[in-house]
Short mmCIF file of C-alpha atoms and ligand atoms in Angstrom, two decimals:
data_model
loop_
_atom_site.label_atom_id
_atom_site.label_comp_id
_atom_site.label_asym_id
_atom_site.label_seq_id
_atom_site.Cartn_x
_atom_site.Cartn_y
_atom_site.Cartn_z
CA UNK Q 1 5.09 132.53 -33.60
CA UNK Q 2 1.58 130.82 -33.38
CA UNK Q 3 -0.77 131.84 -36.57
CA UNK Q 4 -2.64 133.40 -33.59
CA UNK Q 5 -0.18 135.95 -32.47
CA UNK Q 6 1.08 136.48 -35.77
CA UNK Q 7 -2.70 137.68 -36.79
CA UNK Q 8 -2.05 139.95 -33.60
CA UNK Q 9 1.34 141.18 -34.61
CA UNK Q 10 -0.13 142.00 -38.14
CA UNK Q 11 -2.48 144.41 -36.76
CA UNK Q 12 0.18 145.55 -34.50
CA UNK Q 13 2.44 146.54 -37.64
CA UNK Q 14 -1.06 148.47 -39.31
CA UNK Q 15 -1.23 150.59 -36.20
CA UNK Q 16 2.16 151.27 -36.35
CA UNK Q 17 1.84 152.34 -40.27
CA UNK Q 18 -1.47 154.19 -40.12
CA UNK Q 19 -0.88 155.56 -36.61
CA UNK Q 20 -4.78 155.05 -35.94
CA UNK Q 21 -6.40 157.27 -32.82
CA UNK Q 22 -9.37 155.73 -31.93
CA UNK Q 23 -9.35 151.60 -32.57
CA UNK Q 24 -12.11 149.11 -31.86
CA UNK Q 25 -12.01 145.30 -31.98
CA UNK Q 26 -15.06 143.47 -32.73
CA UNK Q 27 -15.53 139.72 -31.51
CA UNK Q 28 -12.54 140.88 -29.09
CA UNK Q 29 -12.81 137.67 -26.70
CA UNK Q 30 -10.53 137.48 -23.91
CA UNK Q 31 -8.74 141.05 -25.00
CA UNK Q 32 -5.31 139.97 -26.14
CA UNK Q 33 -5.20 141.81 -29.33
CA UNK Q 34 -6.40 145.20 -27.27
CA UNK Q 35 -3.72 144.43 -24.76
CA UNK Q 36 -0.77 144.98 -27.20
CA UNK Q 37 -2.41 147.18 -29.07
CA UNK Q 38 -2.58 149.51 -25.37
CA UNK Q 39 1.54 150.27 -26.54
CA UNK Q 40 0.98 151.79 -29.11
CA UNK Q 41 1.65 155.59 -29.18
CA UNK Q 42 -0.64 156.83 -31.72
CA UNK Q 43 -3.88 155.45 -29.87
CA UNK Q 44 -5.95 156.97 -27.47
CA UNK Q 45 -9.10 155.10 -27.46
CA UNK Q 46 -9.34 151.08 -26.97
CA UNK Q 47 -12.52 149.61 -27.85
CA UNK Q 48 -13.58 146.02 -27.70
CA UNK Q 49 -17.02 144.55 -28.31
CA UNK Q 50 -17.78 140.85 -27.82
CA UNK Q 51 -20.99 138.71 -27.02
CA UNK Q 52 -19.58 136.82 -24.32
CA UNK Q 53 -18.91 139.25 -21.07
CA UNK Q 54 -17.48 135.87 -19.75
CA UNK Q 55 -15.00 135.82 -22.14
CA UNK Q 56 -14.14 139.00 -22.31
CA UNK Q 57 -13.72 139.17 -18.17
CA UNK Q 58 -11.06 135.90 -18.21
CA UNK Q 59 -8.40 138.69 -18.75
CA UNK Q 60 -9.96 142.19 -18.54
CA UNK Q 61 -7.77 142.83 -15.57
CA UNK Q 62 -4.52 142.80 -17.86
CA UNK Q 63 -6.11 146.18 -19.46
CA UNK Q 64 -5.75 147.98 -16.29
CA UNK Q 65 -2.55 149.91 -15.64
CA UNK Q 66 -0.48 148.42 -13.83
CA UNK Q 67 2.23 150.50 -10.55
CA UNK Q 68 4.86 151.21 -13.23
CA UNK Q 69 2.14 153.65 -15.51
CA UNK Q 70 1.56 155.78 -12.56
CA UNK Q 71 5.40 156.30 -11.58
CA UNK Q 72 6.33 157.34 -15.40
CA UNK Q 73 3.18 158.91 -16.21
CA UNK Q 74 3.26 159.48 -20.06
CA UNK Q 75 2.02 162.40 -22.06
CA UNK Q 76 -0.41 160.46 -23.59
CA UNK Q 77 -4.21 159.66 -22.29
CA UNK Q 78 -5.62 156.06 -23.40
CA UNK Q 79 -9.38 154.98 -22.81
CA UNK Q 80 -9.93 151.30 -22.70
CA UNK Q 81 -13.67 150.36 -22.71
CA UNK Q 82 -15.23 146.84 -22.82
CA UNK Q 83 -18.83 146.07 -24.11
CA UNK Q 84 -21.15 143.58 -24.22
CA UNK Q 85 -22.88 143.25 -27.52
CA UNK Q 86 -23.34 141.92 -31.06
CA UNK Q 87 -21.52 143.36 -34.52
CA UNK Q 88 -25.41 143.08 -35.81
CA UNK Q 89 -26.55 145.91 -33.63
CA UNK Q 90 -25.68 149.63 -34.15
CA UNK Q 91 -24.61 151.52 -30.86
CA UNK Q 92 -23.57 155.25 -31.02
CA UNK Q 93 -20.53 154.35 -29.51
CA UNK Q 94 -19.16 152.85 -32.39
CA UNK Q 95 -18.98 155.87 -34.86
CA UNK Q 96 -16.03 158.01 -35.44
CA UNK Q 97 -12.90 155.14 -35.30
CA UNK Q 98 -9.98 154.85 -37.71
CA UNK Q 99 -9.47 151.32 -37.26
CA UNK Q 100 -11.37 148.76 -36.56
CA UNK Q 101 -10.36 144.94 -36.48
CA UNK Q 102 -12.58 141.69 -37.12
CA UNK Q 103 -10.10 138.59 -36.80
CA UNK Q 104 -11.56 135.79 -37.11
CA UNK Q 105 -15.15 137.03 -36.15
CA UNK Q 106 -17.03 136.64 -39.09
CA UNK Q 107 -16.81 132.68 -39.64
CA UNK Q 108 -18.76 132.43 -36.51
CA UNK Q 109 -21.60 134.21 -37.63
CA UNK Q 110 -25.20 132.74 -38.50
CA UNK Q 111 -26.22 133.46 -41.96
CA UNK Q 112 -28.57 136.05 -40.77
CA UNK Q 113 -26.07 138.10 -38.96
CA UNK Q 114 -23.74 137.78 -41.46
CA UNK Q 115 -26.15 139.35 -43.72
CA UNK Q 116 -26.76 142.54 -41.36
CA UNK Q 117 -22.98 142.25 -40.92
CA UNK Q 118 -21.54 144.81 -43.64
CA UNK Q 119 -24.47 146.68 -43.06
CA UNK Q 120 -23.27 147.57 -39.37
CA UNK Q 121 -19.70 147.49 -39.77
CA UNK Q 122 -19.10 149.53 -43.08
CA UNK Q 123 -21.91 151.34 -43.20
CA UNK Q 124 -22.79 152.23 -39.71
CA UNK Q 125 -19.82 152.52 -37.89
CA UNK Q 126 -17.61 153.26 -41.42
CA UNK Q 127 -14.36 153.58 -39.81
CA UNK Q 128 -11.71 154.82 -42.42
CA UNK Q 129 -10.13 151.42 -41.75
CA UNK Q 130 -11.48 147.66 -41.68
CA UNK Q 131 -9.18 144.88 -41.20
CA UNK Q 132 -11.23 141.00 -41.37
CA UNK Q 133 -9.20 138.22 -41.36
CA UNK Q 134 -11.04 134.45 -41.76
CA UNK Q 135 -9.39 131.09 -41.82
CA UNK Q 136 -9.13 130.34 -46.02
CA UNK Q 137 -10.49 126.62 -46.41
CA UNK Q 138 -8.35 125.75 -49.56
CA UNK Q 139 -5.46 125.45 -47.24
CA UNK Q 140 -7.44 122.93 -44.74
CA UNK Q 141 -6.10 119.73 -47.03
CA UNK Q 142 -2.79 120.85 -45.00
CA UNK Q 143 -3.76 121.04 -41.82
CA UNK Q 144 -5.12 117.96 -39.67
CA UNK Q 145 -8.65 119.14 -39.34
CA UNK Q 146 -11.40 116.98 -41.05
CA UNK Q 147 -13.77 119.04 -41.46
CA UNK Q 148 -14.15 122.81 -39.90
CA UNK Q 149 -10.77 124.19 -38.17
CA UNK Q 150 -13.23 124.90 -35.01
CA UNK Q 151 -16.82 123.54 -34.35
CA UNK Q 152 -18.47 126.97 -33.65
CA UNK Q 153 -17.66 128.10 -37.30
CA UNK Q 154 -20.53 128.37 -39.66
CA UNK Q 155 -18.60 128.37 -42.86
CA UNK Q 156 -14.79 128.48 -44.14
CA UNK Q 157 -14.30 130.20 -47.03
CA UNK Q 158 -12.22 129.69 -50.20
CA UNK Q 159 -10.31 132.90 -51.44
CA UNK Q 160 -12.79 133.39 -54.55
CA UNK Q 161 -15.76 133.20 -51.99
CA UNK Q 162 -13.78 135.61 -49.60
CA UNK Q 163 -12.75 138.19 -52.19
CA UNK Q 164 -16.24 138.08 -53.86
CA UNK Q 165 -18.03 138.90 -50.34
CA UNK Q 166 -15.14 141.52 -49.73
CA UNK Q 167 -15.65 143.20 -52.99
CA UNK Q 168 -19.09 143.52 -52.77
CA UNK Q 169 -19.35 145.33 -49.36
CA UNK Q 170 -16.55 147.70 -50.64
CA UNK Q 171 -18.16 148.51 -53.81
CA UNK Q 172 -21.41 149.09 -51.75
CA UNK Q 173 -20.23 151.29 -48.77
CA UNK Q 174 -17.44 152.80 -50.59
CA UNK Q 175 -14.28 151.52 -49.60
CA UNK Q 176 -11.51 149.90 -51.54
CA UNK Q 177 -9.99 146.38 -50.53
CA UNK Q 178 -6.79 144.62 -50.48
CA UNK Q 179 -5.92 140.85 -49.85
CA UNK Q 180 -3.11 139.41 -47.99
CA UNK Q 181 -2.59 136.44 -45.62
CA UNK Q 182 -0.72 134.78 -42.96
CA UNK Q 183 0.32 131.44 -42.89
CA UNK Q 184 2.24 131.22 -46.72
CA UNK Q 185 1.84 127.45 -48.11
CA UNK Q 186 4.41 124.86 -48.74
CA UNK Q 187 6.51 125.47 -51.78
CA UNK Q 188 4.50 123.87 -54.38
CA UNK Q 189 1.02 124.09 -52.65
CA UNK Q 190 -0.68 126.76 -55.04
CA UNK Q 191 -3.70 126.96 -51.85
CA UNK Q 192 -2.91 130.74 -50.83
CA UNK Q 193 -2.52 131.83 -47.14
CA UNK Q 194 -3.93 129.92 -44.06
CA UNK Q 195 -5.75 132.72 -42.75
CA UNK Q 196 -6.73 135.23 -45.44
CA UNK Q 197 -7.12 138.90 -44.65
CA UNK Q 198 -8.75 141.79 -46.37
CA UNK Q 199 -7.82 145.40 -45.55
CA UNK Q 200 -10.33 148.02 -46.16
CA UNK Q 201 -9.75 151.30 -46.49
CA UNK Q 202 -12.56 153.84 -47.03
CA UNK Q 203 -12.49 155.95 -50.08
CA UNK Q 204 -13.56 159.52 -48.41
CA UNK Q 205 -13.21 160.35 -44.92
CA UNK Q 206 -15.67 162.97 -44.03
CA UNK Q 207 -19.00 161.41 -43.42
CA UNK Q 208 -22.65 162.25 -42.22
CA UNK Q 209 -21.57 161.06 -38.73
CA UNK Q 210 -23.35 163.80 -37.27
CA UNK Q 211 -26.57 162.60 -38.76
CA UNK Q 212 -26.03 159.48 -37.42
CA UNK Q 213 -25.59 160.73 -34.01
CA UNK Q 214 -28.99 162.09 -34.14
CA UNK Q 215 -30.52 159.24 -36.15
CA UNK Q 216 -29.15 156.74 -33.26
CA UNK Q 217 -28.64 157.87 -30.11
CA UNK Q 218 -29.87 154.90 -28.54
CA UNK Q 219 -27.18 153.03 -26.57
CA UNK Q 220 -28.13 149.20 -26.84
CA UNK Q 221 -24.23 147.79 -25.76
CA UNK Q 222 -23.74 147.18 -22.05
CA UNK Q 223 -20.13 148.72 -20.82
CA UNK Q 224 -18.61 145.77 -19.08
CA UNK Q 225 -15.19 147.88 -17.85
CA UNK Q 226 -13.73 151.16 -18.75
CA UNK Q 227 -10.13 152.05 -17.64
CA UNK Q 228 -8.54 155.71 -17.95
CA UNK Q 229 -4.86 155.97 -18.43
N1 SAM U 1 -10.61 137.99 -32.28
C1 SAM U 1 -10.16 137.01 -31.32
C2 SAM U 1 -8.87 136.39 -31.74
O1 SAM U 1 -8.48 136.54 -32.89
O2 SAM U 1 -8.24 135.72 -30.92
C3 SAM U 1 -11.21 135.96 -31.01
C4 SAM U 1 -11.81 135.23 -32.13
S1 SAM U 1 -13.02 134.02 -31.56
C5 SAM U 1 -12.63 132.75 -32.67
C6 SAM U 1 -14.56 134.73 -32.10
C7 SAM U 1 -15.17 135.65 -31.08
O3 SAM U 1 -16.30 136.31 -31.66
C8 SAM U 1 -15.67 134.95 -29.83
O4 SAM U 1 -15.11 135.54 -28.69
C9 SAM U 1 -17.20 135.15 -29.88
O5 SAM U 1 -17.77 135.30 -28.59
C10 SAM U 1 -17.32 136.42 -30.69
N2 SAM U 1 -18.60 136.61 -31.38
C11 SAM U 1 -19.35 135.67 -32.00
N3 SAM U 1 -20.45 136.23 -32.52
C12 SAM U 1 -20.41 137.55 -32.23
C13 SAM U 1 -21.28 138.65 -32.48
N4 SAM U 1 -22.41 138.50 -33.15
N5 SAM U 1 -20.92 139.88 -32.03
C14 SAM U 1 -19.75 140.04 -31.34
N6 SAM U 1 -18.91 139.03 -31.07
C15 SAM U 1 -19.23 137.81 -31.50
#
C-alpha cells in the first residue's frame, strides 16, 4: 500500500497491541485514520482535532454509523467527536487518553508552535501513549521532490535532528521513546526510513489530572460533530 495508508495501518497494529480506550488524533484532516481506527474493539472514545473544520467536514459523514450498526447492535459504546482547534492550545477535553497520534502534523508547524508543541502534547494532555511520525529528509535524494516533499512544510528533518527533538521532550515530560519507520530504503541506501516515527510511551501512569481539571476548565476547541454509537 501507499506510504499513506501504511502510516494508517501502523497505528492500526498499536491499537491492536496496546488495546487503547480513549484515542485522539491531532492534525486529523479529513478523518481517515479515525475512520479505521472506529473497528477497533478496545476503543470507546474517537477524538480528532484539526485547524481546518473544512477539512475535517470533506468526510466527517463516513464517521457516522451507518443501517448495518443499528441492526447488529454491538456490546460496545464508541464516541466520535470532531474539533476545531490548534495542538498549541490546551482544552480540558484533551486529558485522560491512552493514545494519541500526530502523523505527519508536526512538519507543518511554525517555529513558534512547534516550540509550545511538547509543552501541550506531553505535558498537558500526557497521554500514556504518543505516536509522531514526520517525513525523514535523508531519504528525499530518493524520491523526486526538489526541495520539501509538500509546500506547507516548515522543515524536514534528518533522523539525528528527529531523535534529538524526541529525546529531549521525553527526558523532560517523562516518557521514554522508541524509533522506527516506514518506507525501508533500497538495499545499499544507508538513509533510514522514509517517514520516521517515534513512539512514546510515558514512564508512570497516574498523574495530577485532577489538578489539571481545575487548573483548566476553560474549553477553547469548537466541537465540529459528535456521533454516539
Ligand atoms: N494526519 C493526517 C494524515 O496523516 O493523513 C493529515 C496530515 S496533514 C499533512 C497535516 C494536518 O495538520 C492538516 O490537516 C492541517 O490542517 C493540520 N494542522 C496544521 N497545523 C495544525 C495545528 N496547529 N493544530 C492542529 N492541526 C494542524
Amino acid at each position: 500500500p501507499p506510504l499513506y495508508k501504511q502510516r494508517y495501518l501502523f497505528v492500526k497494529q498499536l491499537v491492536s497491541r496496546h488495546k487503547p480506550k480513549k484515542v485522539a488524533d491531532l492534525g486529523c484532516a479529513d478523518c481517515r485514520l479515525l475512520w479505521l481506527l472506529k473497528f477497533c474493539c478496545s476503543v470507546e472514545e474517537l477524538v480528532g482535532v484539526d485547524i481546518s473544520e473544512d477539512v475535517m467536514k470533506q468526510k466527517m459523514h463516513t464517521l457516522s454509523p451507518i443501517p448495518g450498526d443499528y441492526l447488529q447492535p454491538s456490546e460496545k459504546c464508541l464516541t466520535i467527536t470532531l474539533y476545531q482547534g490548534s495542538v498549541t492550545q490546551k482544552d480540558p477535553c484533551m486529558l485522560g487518553f491512552d493514545m494519541i497520534t500526530c502523523i505527519e502534523l508536526i512538519e507543518h508547524l511554525e517555529a513558534k508552535e512547534l516550540e509550545t508543541f511538547p509543552e501541550v502534547v506531553f505535558g498537558f494532555m500526557s497521554p500514556a501513549m504518543i505516536v509522531i511520525s514526520t517525513p525523514n529528509s535523508e531519504f528525499n535524494p530518493l524520491l523526486p521532490t526538489e526541495t520539501f516533499r509538500h509546500p506547507d512544510h516548515k522543515f524536514e528533518w534528518n533522523r539525528a535532528q528527529f531523535q534529538n527533538w524526541s529525546q529531549a521532550a521525553a527526558a523532560r515530560y517523562n516518557y521514554t521513546v522508541e524509533f522506527t519507520g516506514l518506507g525501508a530504503p533500497p538495499p545499499g541506501k544507508e538513509v533510514g526510513f522514509c517517514t520516521q516515527i517515534g513512539v512514546f510511551m510515558k514512564n508512570y501512569r497516574k498523574t495530577d489530572e485532577h489538578d489539571k481539571l481545575q487548573e483548566n476548565k476553560e474549553h477553547v476547541y469548537k466541537t465540529v460533530f459528535r456521533v454516539v454509537y
